[in-house]
Coordinates of C-alpha atoms in Angstrom, one line a residue:
M212 CA 132.8 18.7 93.5
S213 CA 128.9 19.1 92.7
R214 CA 127.4 22.6 93.3
L215 CA 123.9 23.7 93.7
I216 CA 122.9 26.7 91.7
V217 CA 119.7 28.1 92.6
L218 CA 117.9 30.9 90.5
S219 CA 115.4 32.9 91.5
N220 CA 114.0 36.3 90.4
R221 CA 115.1 37.8 93.7
V222 CA 117.5 37.0 96.1
K223 CA 117.5 37.8 99.7
M224 CA 121.0 39.0 100.5
P225 CA 122.8 39.0 103.9
D226 CA 121.3 41.6 106.2
N227 CA 119.1 43.4 103.8
G228 CA 116.4 43.6 105.9
P229 CA 112.4 42.1 105.8
T230 CA 111.0 41.4 102.8
A231 CA 107.4 40.8 102.1
G232 CA 108.3 37.7 99.8
G233 CA 107.3 34.6 100.7
L234 CA 109.7 32.6 98.0
A235 CA 113.2 34.5 98.9
V236 CA 112.7 34.0 102.5
A237 CA 111.6 30.2 102.1
L238 CA 115.0 29.9 99.8
D239 CA 117.2 31.7 102.6
D240 CA 116.4 29.5 105.5
V241 CA 117.0 26.3 103.2
L242 CA 120.0 26.9 101.5
V243 CA 122.6 25.3 103.5
G244 CA 125.3 23.0 102.0
S245 CA 129.2 23.3 101.6
S246 CA 128.8 25.1 98.1
V247 CA 126.0 27.1 97.1
I248 CA 125.1 29.6 94.6
W249 CA 122.1 31.9 94.4
M250 CA 121.5 34.1 91.5
G251 CA 118.9 36.4 90.2
W252 CA 117.6 39.9 90.4
N253 CA 118.8 42.4 93.2
G254 CA 116.0 44.5 93.0
E255 CA 118.0 47.7 91.3
V256 CA 116.6 49.2 88.2
I257 CA 119.3 51.1 85.9
D258 CA 118.0 54.2 84.5
T259 CA 119.2 54.1 80.7
D260 CA 118.3 54.5 77.4
N261 CA 121.1 52.3 75.9
D262 CA 120.0 49.5 74.1
F263 CA 122.9 47.6 74.3
V264 CA 124.0 47.8 77.8
T265 CA 125.3 44.7 79.4
N266 CA 124.2 43.4 82.5
Q267 CA 127.0 43.1 84.8
F268 CA 126.6 40.2 87.3
N269 CA 128.2 41.4 90.8
H270 CA 129.2 38.7 93.2
S271 CA 129.9 38.4 96.8
K272 CA 129.7 34.8 99.4
L273 CA 128.9 34.5 102.8
K274 CA 130.4 32.0 104.7
T275 CA 128.8 30.6 107.6
T276 CA 129.8 28.3 110.8
A277 CA 127.8 25.2 111.9
S278 CA 124.6 26.1 114.2
A279 CA 123.5 24.4 117.3
D280 CA 120.4 26.7 117.4
T281 CA 119.2 26.5 114.0
K282 CA 120.7 23.2 113.0
K283 CA 122.7 24.5 110.0
P284 CA 125.6 22.9 109.2
P285 CA 128.1 25.2 107.8
T286 CA 127.2 26.9 104.1
E287 CA 129.2 28.9 102.1
I288 CA 126.6 30.9 99.5
T289 CA 127.8 32.8 96.6
Y290 CA 125.5 35.5 95.7
M291 CA 125.3 36.4 91.9
T292 CA 123.3 39.4 91.3
T293 CA 122.5 41.5 88.6
A294 CA 120.1 45.2 88.0
L295 CA 117.6 45.4 85.5
T296 CA 117.6 47.9 82.8
T297 CA 114.4 50.1 82.3
E298 CA 113.4 48.5 79.2
Q299 CA 114.1 45.1 81.0
Y300 CA 111.9 45.9 84.3
R301 CA 109.1 47.5 82.2
H302 CA 108.9 44.5 79.6
Y303 CA 110.5 41.3 81.6
Y304 CA 109.0 41.9 85.1
C305 CA 106.1 44.5 85.2
G306 CA 105.0 43.3 81.6
F307 CA 105.1 39.0 80.9
A308 CA 105.9 38.1 84.1
N309 CA 103.5 39.9 86.2
S310 CA 100.5 41.6 83.7
V311 CA 100.4 38.2 81.7
L312 CA 102.0 34.9 83.6
W313 CA 101.1 36.0 87.3
L314 CA 97.5 36.4 86.3
L315 CA 96.8 33.9 84.0
L316 CA 97.9 31.2 86.8
H317 CA 96.0 32.4 89.1
E318 CA 92.8 32.6 86.8
R319 CA 92.1 36.1 86.3
P320 CA 92.4 36.8 82.6
D321 CA 90.3 39.5 82.4
L322 CA 92.9 41.4 84.4
I323 CA 95.8 40.5 81.5
S324 CA 97.8 43.1 79.8
Q325 CA 100.3 42.4 77.1
A326 CA 101.9 45.1 75.2
V327 CA 104.4 44.9 72.0
G328 CA 108.0 43.5 73.3
D329 CA 106.6 42.0 76.7
Y330 CA 107.6 38.4 75.8
A331 CA 110.5 38.8 74.0
G332 CA 111.6 41.2 76.8
Y333 CA 111.0 37.6 78.6
Q334 CA 112.3 35.6 76.8
A335 CA 115.4 38.1 76.9
I336 CA 115.8 37.5 80.5
N337 CA 115.4 33.8 80.6
R338 CA 118.1 33.6 78.0
L339 CA 120.3 36.0 79.6
F340 CA 120.7 33.7 83.0
A341 CA 121.0 30.6 80.8
E342 CA 123.9 32.6 79.6
Q343 CA 125.0 33.4 82.8
L344 CA 124.8 29.8 83.8
K345 CA 126.9 28.7 80.7
K346 CA 129.5 30.8 81.8
M347 CA 130.2 29.4 85.4
I348 CA 128.5 25.8 84.8
E349 CA 130.5 22.7 85.7
P350 CA 129.9 19.5 84.6
D351 CA 128.7 18.1 88.0
D352 CA 126.9 21.2 89.0
V353 CA 122.8 20.9 89.3
I354 CA 120.5 23.9 88.8
W355 CA 117.3 24.6 90.6
V356 CA 115.6 27.7 89.3
H357 CA 112.3 28.7 91.2
D358 CA 108.8 30.0 89.5
Y359 CA 107.3 31.6 87.2
H360 CA 109.7 34.3 85.8
F361 CA 112.2 31.7 84.5
L362 CA 109.5 29.1 82.5
S363 CA 112.1 29.2 79.8
V364 CA 115.4 29.1 81.2
A365 CA 116.0 25.1 80.8
Y366 CA 115.2 25.3 77.3
H367 CA 117.9 28.0 76.7
C368 CA 120.3 26.3 78.7
R369 CA 119.6 23.3 76.5
Q370 CA 120.3 25.6 73.6
L371 CA 123.9 26.7 74.7
G372 CA 124.5 22.9 75.0
L373 CA 124.7 22.3 78.7
N374 CA 123.2 19.3 79.7
N375 CA 123.5 19.3 83.7
R376 CA 120.5 18.2 85.7
I377 CA 117.9 21.2 85.7
G378 CA 115.0 21.3 87.8
F379 CA 111.9 23.9 88.3
F380 CA 109.7 24.8 91.4
L381 CA 106.4 26.4 90.4
H382 CA 105.4 28.2 93.7
I383 CA 102.3 29.4 92.6
P384 CA 99.1 27.5 91.4
F385 CA 99.4 25.7 87.7
A386 CA 96.3 27.1 86.3
P387 CA 93.5 24.4 84.5
L388 CA 94.3 23.9 80.4
P389 CA 91.5 26.9 79.3
F390 CA 93.8 29.4 80.5
W391 CA 96.7 28.7 78.6
Q392 CA 94.8 27.7 76.1
A393 CA 93.5 32.0 76.1
L394 CA 97.2 32.8 75.6
N395 CA 98.9 33.2 72.3
Q396 CA 102.7 32.1 73.4
S397 CA 101.7 28.6 75.7
A398 CA 102.4 26.0 72.9
E399 CA 105.8 27.4 73.1
L400 CA 106.1 28.2 77.0
I401 CA 104.8 24.6 77.8
E402 CA 107.6 23.1 75.2
H403 CA 110.1 25.3 77.1
L404 CA 109.0 24.1 80.2
A405 CA 109.3 20.4 79.2
H406 CA 113.2 20.8 79.1
Y407 CA 113.6 20.9 82.9
D408 CA 114.0 17.4 83.9
V409 CA 112.4 17.8 87.2
L410 CA 109.2 19.8 87.4
G411 CA 107.5 20.7 90.8
T412 CA 104.1 21.9 92.0
Q413 CA 102.6 22.7 95.2
T414 CA 99.8 20.2 95.3
L415 CA 98.2 17.0 93.5
H416 CA 96.1 19.9 92.3
D417 CA 98.2 21.3 90.3
K418 CA 99.8 18.2 89.2
A419 CA 96.8 17.1 87.7
N420 CA 96.4 20.2 85.8
C421 CA 99.7 20.4 84.9
L422 CA 99.7 16.8 83.3
A423 CA 96.7 17.8 81.5
V424 CA 98.3 21.1 79.8
F425 CA 101.2 18.7 78.8
Q426 CA 99.2 16.3 77.0
H427 CA 97.2 19.1 75.4
Y428 CA 100.6 20.8 74.0
L429 CA 102.9 18.3 73.8
K430 CA 100.8 15.1 72.5
D431 CA 102.9 14.9 69.3
K432 CA 106.2 14.7 71.4
F433 CA 105.4 11.9 73.7
L434 CA 107.0 8.4 73.2
D435 CA 104.4 6.6 74.9
K436 CA 100.8 7.4 74.6
S437 CA 99.6 5.8 77.6
L438 CA 99.5 9.3 79.4
S439 CA 96.1 10.3 79.6
T440 CA 94.6 7.1 81.1
S441 CA 97.2 6.0 84.0
C442 CA 97.2 10.3 84.3
H443 CA 93.7 10.3 85.7
S444 CA 93.6 6.9 87.5
L445 CA 96.8 8.2 89.4
D446 CA 95.2 11.4 90.4
S447 CA 91.8 9.8 91.6
S448 CA 93.6 7.7 94.0
K449 CA 95.4 10.1 95.4
S450 CA 93.0 12.5 95.7
A451 CA 90.4 10.1 97.5
L452 CA 93.9 9.3 99.9
Y453 CA 93.8 12.8 100.5
K454 CA 90.4 13.3 101.9
K455 CA 91.0 10.8 104.6
Q456 CA 93.5 12.4 106.7
S457 CA 93.3 15.2 109.1
F458 CA 96.8 16.5 107.8
A459 CA 97.8 15.1 104.0
H460 CA 101.8 14.7 103.6
S461 CA 103.9 14.8 100.7
Q462 CA 105.2 11.5 100.9
S463 CA 101.9 9.9 99.8
S464 CA 102.4 12.2 96.2
A465 CA 103.4 9.7 93.1
G466 CA 105.6 11.2 90.9
V467 CA 104.5 10.9 87.1
Q468 CA 107.7 10.4 84.4
L469 CA 107.4 11.3 80.9
R470 CA 109.4 10.3 77.8
L471 CA 109.7 12.9 75.2
N472 CA 111.5 13.7 72.2
L473 CA 112.3 17.3 72.3
K474 CA 115.1 16.8 69.4
L475 CA 117.9 16.7 71.9
R476 CA 120.6 14.1 71.8
A477 CA 118.4 11.4 73.1
A478 CA 115.1 11.1 74.1
H479 CA 114.1 13.2 77.7
Y480 CA 112.9 12.3 80.7
L481 CA 110.9 14.8 82.9
L482 CA 109.2 14.1 86.2
I483 CA 106.6 16.5 87.4
K484 CA 105.4 15.6 90.8
A485 CA 104.0 18.0 93.8
Y486 CA 106.2 19.0 96.7
P487 CA 104.3 20.9 99.0
I488 CA 106.6 23.1 100.4
G489 CA 106.8 24.1 104.5
V490 CA 107.9 25.9 107.2
N491 CA 111.0 26.2 109.8
V492 CA 108.8 24.9 112.8
D493 CA 111.9 24.5 114.6
R494 CA 113.1 28.6 114.3
I495 CA 109.2 29.6 114.6
Q496 CA 109.1 27.8 117.8
Q497 CA 112.4 29.2 119.4
Q498 CA 111.5 33.1 118.1
V499 CA 108.2 32.5 120.4
S500 CA 109.5 30.4 122.8
H501 CA 110.4 33.3 125.7
L502 CA 106.5 34.7 125.5
S503 CA 104.2 33.8 128.0
Y504 CA 100.2 33.6 128.3
A505 CA 100.1 36.8 130.5
K506 CA 96.3 37.5 130.3
H507 CA 95.0 34.4 132.4
S508 CA 97.0 31.8 134.5
Q509 CA 94.6 29.2 132.9
P510 CA 92.9 29.6 129.6
D511 CA 89.4 30.0 129.2
V512 CA 87.4 26.9 127.8
I513 CA 85.4 29.4 125.8
K514 CA 86.9 33.1 125.3
S515 CA 85.3 36.5 125.3
A516 CA 84.2 38.6 122.7
A517 CA 87.5 40.4 123.4
Q518 CA 89.9 38.6 121.0
Q519 CA 92.0 39.7 117.8
I520 CA 91.8 38.1 114.5
I521 CA 95.4 38.7 112.6
A522 CA 95.8 38.5 108.7
V523 CA 98.7 38.8 106.5
D524 CA 98.9 39.7 102.7
R525 CA 100.3 41.1 99.5
I526 CA 97.9 43.6 98.7
D527 CA 96.9 41.2 95.5
Y528 CA 93.8 40.3 93.5
S529 CA 94.6 36.6 94.7
K530 CA 94.4 37.2 98.3
G531 CA 90.8 38.2 99.1
L532 CA 91.3 41.2 100.8
L533 CA 88.0 43.0 99.7
E534 CA 86.2 39.7 99.9
R535 CA 87.3 39.4 104.1
F536 CA 86.4 43.1 104.9
L537 CA 83.1 43.0 103.7
A538 CA 82.7 39.6 105.1
Y539 CA 84.1 40.7 108.2
R540 CA 82.0 43.8 108.1
D541 CA 78.5 41.7 107.7
F542 CA 79.8 39.7 110.8
L543 CA 80.1 42.6 113.4
Q544 CA 76.4 43.8 111.8
H545 CA 75.0 40.4 112.4
Y546 CA 77.1 39.8 116.0
P547 CA 76.8 43.3 117.5
E548 CA 78.2 41.8 120.9
Y549 CA 81.7 41.8 119.0
Q550 CA 81.5 45.5 118.5
N551 CA 84.0 47.5 120.6
Q552 CA 85.4 44.2 121.5
L553 CA 87.0 42.2 118.5
K554 CA 90.2 43.6 116.6
L555 CA 91.0 42.4 112.9
L556 CA 94.5 43.1 112.6
Q557 CA 95.4 43.3 109.1
I558 CA 99.2 43.3 107.5
A559 CA 99.0 44.4 104.1
C560 CA 102.4 44.8 101.8
P561 CA 101.7 47.1 99.0
S562 CA 102.8 45.4 95.6
R563 CA 103.4 45.8 92.0
L564 CA 102.3 49.5 92.2
D565 CA 103.9 50.7 89.1
L566 CA 101.1 48.7 87.7
P567 CA 97.7 50.7 87.2
V568 CA 95.5 47.6 87.8
Y569 CA 97.5 47.1 91.1
Q570 CA 97.7 50.8 91.8
R571 CA 93.7 50.4 92.0
L572 CA 93.2 47.5 94.1
Y573 CA 95.4 49.1 96.3
D574 CA 93.3 52.3 96.4
E575 CA 90.1 50.4 97.0
V576 CA 91.7 48.0 100.0
R577 CA 92.3 51.5 102.0
Q578 CA 89.2 53.2 100.8
V579 CA 87.2 49.9 102.1
V580 CA 88.9 49.8 105.4
T581 CA 88.9 53.4 106.0
K582 CA 84.9 53.5 105.2
I583 CA 84.0 50.5 107.4
N584 CA 86.2 51.6 110.3
Q585 CA 84.1 55.0 110.3
Q586 CA 80.7 52.4 110.0
F587 CA 81.9 51.4 113.3
L588 CA 83.1 54.2 115.0
S589 CA 81.1 55.8 117.7
S590 CA 80.1 59.3 117.9
G591 CA 82.0 59.6 121.4
C592 CA 85.4 58.0 120.1
A593 CA 85.0 60.2 116.7
D594 CA 85.3 63.2 118.7
K595 CA 87.9 62.1 120.6
C596 CA 89.5 60.6 117.7
T597 CA 89.9 62.1 114.5
H598 CA 92.6 59.5 113.4
G599 CA 90.8 56.8 113.9
C600 CA 90.3 55.7 110.1
Q601 CA 93.5 56.5 109.0
T602 CA 95.5 53.5 107.0
D603 CA 98.8 54.8 106.6
A604 CA 99.5 55.2 110.4
F605 CA 101.2 52.2 112.0
E606 CA 99.4 51.4 115.1
F607 CA 100.0 47.7 115.5
N608 CA 100.7 48.1 119.3
S609 CA 100.1 44.1 120.1
V610 CA 103.1 43.1 117.8
E611 CA 105.1 45.2 120.0
T612 CA 103.5 44.4 123.3
D613 CA 101.8 41.9 125.5
V614 CA 98.5 41.4 125.0
A615 CA 98.1 42.0 128.3
E616 CA 99.3 45.5 127.7
T617 CA 97.3 46.2 124.8
S618 CA 94.5 45.9 126.5
T619 CA 95.1 49.3 128.7
L620 CA 96.0 51.3 125.8
P621 CA 94.1 54.7 125.2
N622 CA 93.5 54.2 121.4
P623 CA 89.8 54.0 120.8
W624 CA 88.2 50.6 119.4
Q625 CA 88.4 50.1 115.3
A626 CA 86.9 47.5 113.5
I627 CA 90.3 47.1 111.3
T628 CA 93.8 48.2 112.2
Y629 CA 95.8 47.9 109.2
S630 CA 99.1 48.2 108.8
E631 CA 101.9 48.4 105.5
K632 CA 104.7 48.0 107.3
V633 CA 107.0 44.8 106.6
L634 CA 107.5 43.0 109.5
C635 CA 110.7 41.2 110.5
H636 CA 110.3 37.5 110.8
E637 CA 110.5 37.2 115.0
R638 CA 107.8 40.0 115.4
L639 CA 105.6 38.5 113.1
M640 CA 105.7 35.4 114.8
R641 CA 105.2 36.8 118.0
A642 CA 101.9 38.6 116.5
F643 CA 100.7 35.4 115.6
W644 CA 101.4 34.1 118.9
H645 CA 99.2 36.7 120.6
S646 CA 96.4 36.7 118.2
D647 CA 93.2 34.3 118.6
V648 CA 92.6 33.5 114.9
G649 CA 94.6 33.6 111.8
W650 CA 92.8 34.2 108.8
V651 CA 93.9 33.6 105.0
N652 CA 91.4 34.2 102.9
S653 CA 92.8 33.2 99.2
L654 CA 90.7 33.4 95.9
K655 CA 93.8 31.2 94.5
D656 CA 97.1 30.5 96.3
G657 CA 100.0 27.6 95.6
M658 CA 100.5 27.4 98.9
N659 CA 100.3 30.0 101.7
L660 CA 102.8 29.6 103.9
V661 CA 101.3 32.1 106.1
A662 CA 98.6 29.4 107.0
K663 CA 101.5 27.2 107.9
E664 CA 103.1 29.9 109.9
Y665 CA 100.3 30.7 112.1
I666 CA 100.0 27.4 113.1
A667 CA 103.6 26.8 114.2
A668 CA 103.7 29.8 116.3
Q669 CA 101.0 29.2 118.4
N670 CA 100.8 28.4 122.2
P671 CA 100.1 25.0 122.2
D672 CA 98.1 25.0 125.8
N673 CA 95.9 27.9 124.6
P674 CA 96.3 27.5 120.7
G675 CA 94.5 29.9 118.3
V676 CA 92.4 28.7 115.0
L677 CA 93.1 29.3 111.4
L678 CA 90.7 30.0 109.1
L679 CA 91.7 28.6 105.7
S680 CA 90.7 29.6 102.5
C681 CA 89.5 26.2 100.8
Y682 CA 91.7 27.9 97.2
A683 CA 94.8 28.1 99.2
G684 CA 97.2 25.2 98.5
A685 CA 97.7 24.4 102.0
A686 CA 94.4 23.3 102.6
E687 CA 94.8 20.5 100.5
Q688 CA 97.1 19.5 103.6
M689 CA 95.5 21.3 106.2
H690 CA 92.1 19.4 107.0
A691 CA 92.1 20.1 110.6
A692 CA 91.6 24.1 110.1
L693 CA 88.5 25.5 109.5
I694 CA 88.0 25.6 105.7
I695 CA 85.8 28.4 104.3
N696 CA 85.1 29.5 100.7
P697 CA 85.9 33.1 100.8
H698 CA 83.3 33.9 97.4
Q699 CA 80.8 32.8 99.8
P700 CA 80.0 35.8 102.9
N701 CA 77.9 33.0 105.1
S702 CA 81.0 30.5 105.1
M703 CA 83.6 33.6 106.0
I704 CA 80.9 34.8 108.7
K705 CA 80.2 31.1 110.3
G706 CA 83.9 30.2 110.1
V707 CA 84.3 33.4 112.1
K708 CA 82.1 32.8 114.6
T709 CA 83.0 29.0 115.2
A710 CA 86.6 30.1 115.6
L711 CA 85.9 32.8 118.0
T712 CA 83.8 30.4 119.9
M713 CA 85.8 27.2 119.7
P714 CA 86.1 25.2 123.1
L715 CA 89.6 25.1 124.3
A716 CA 89.6 21.2 124.0
E717 CA 88.8 21.7 120.5
R718 CA 91.2 24.1 119.9
K719 CA 93.8 21.8 121.1
S720 CA 92.9 18.9 119.7
R721 CA 93.1 20.8 115.9
H722 CA 96.6 22.5 116.6
Q723 CA 98.2 19.3 117.8
T724 CA 96.9 17.5 114.5
L725 CA 98.0 20.6 112.6
L726 CA 101.5 20.9 114.5
Q727 CA 102.3 17.2 113.7
G728 CA 101.6 17.5 110.0
L729 CA 104.0 20.7 109.8
Q730 CA 106.5 18.6 111.9
Q731 CA 106.5 16.0 109.7
D732 CA 106.6 18.0 106.3
N733 CA 108.6 20.9 107.1
L734 CA 110.9 23.2 105.1
S735 CA 114.0 20.9 105.1
V736 CA 111.9 18.0 104.1
W737 CA 110.4 19.7 100.9
Q738 CA 113.9 21.1 99.8
Q739 CA 115.3 17.2 100.4
N740 CA 112.5 15.5 98.7
F741 CA 113.0 17.9 95.6
L742 CA 116.9 17.7 95.7
D743 CA 117.0 13.9 96.0
D744 CA 115.1 13.5 92.6
L745 CA 117.0 16.1 90.8
Y746 CA 120.3 14.6 92.1
D747 CA 119.0 11.3 91.5
G748 CA 117.4 11.4 88.2
K749 CA 120.6 9.8 86.3
R750 CA 120.7 6.7 88.1
R751 CA 116.8 6.1 87.8
H752 CA 116.8 7.2 83.9
A753 CA 119.6 4.3 83.5
K754 CA 117.3 1.9 85.2
S755 CA 114.4 2.7 83.3
S756 CA 115.3 4.1 80.0
H757 CA 113.4 0.5 78.6
S758 CA 110.5 1.0 80.5
A759 CA 107.0 3.1 79.7
A760 CA 106.4 6.9 79.0
I761 CA 105.0 7.0 83.0
H762 CA 107.0 5.9 85.8
M763 CA 105.5 5.7 89.2
L764 CA 107.8 6.6 91.8
D765 CA 107.8 4.9 95.0
P766 CA 107.2 7.1 97.8
Q767 CA 109.9 5.9 99.8
E768 CA 112.5 6.8 97.3

């Protein structure tokens, strides 16, 4: 019986608390079936000076019964995890994965820092997991690898003799060719990446970048030379299709199949396709179904200035936190009637503080929040409240209580309510439900599931408005959101004003359009579309082995 083996850097173990990582949360929600193995790092770092230490993989199983509430079938998941040594953590995780690849793929080469041994450490971990797969693989098993930590796993699997189908999904952006050309190891990494059978990206834009990079580095390995013109005509036509819709659906994205000479036993087929990830809409709506609109029996056609904006981000250079704070400050200065009324609720999860570049950003974020809060703190409040600008205190009352209750709390108004506490998923969805505006300000994002979760959690009778950066992958689908440019302060200021004053009818219309799109392209559809291509590959390859290098997949396949 075929098993699905999933490999991701982090594994969300049962009952180990909330996590800030969207990938682990998403996988935890879709791994269903009679036999699933989830492999990865358990988050632990072993302090050892022994260069010959062997990574021990621990096994644990979880069986669940069918659930009518979550619509999940019976599932048995085997968790197979290992700790990293300090050396592995330094070179693989902190080093090449996050000080090089993450920054390259998010188009920040100015921040890249590569130490001696980082690339070798990255390859060693990719080889380690390939060897573990070799030990436990069965002929009919299918492997699904996730994200930039494991660009080379398929290559090492092929070197070890594995012929199983192996798919790869990149959750973050695929950078354009000039960024890859700045990295010495790019040629080898792209050749390694070509050893997968299915390569999934979040967006059509990322897919186009991927094809251009493959064309550059693998041009001598194509068994058909028609890639260039075919790829360009495909993506221009698809982009035009997307622009005509309020919510563009993943079914409109055809795949591109390459036939390559990778010096394996036979010609290698690689499918490159966009699979926009979704969210579990039903689960989110269940989490907020008990809430009622307590502030007004009938929603206001136009809301007052006493509203709240919510933003949820890891503290990362890709998220546009500083740009958001400065634009919000300028908004309050330009529209003083919102001072002492409007709230910005920022949940900011510290990330990768072992890296100096992230520690600097973390410090700057806290400093800017404090400075803005001090700027708008009235003298009366300052006399009564000396803690109003603290950024380490958890004062996020609106997550815990109803909006109507928070309005009576004695805490003085401050421009930004800032928290670093990671909330469980249900509490976060409640916070979205209570917020009038959701603000996603990404400078570069593969998708950004916060945008989709915010819409799914809204009260359909009085929905909030989504402010969405044009640089988030979600903007390729969610055209009914208010699209803003985080590099242009005026765009953000105008977007905030439009969101706060949007009439109820327009809010409901935009929300309905976005919600329908989320329901059609939900998390299960994302998983099913990818796995259909991964499992169905053998039949497709048998039928197309005589064809040209590019096979246009029917959207209904």
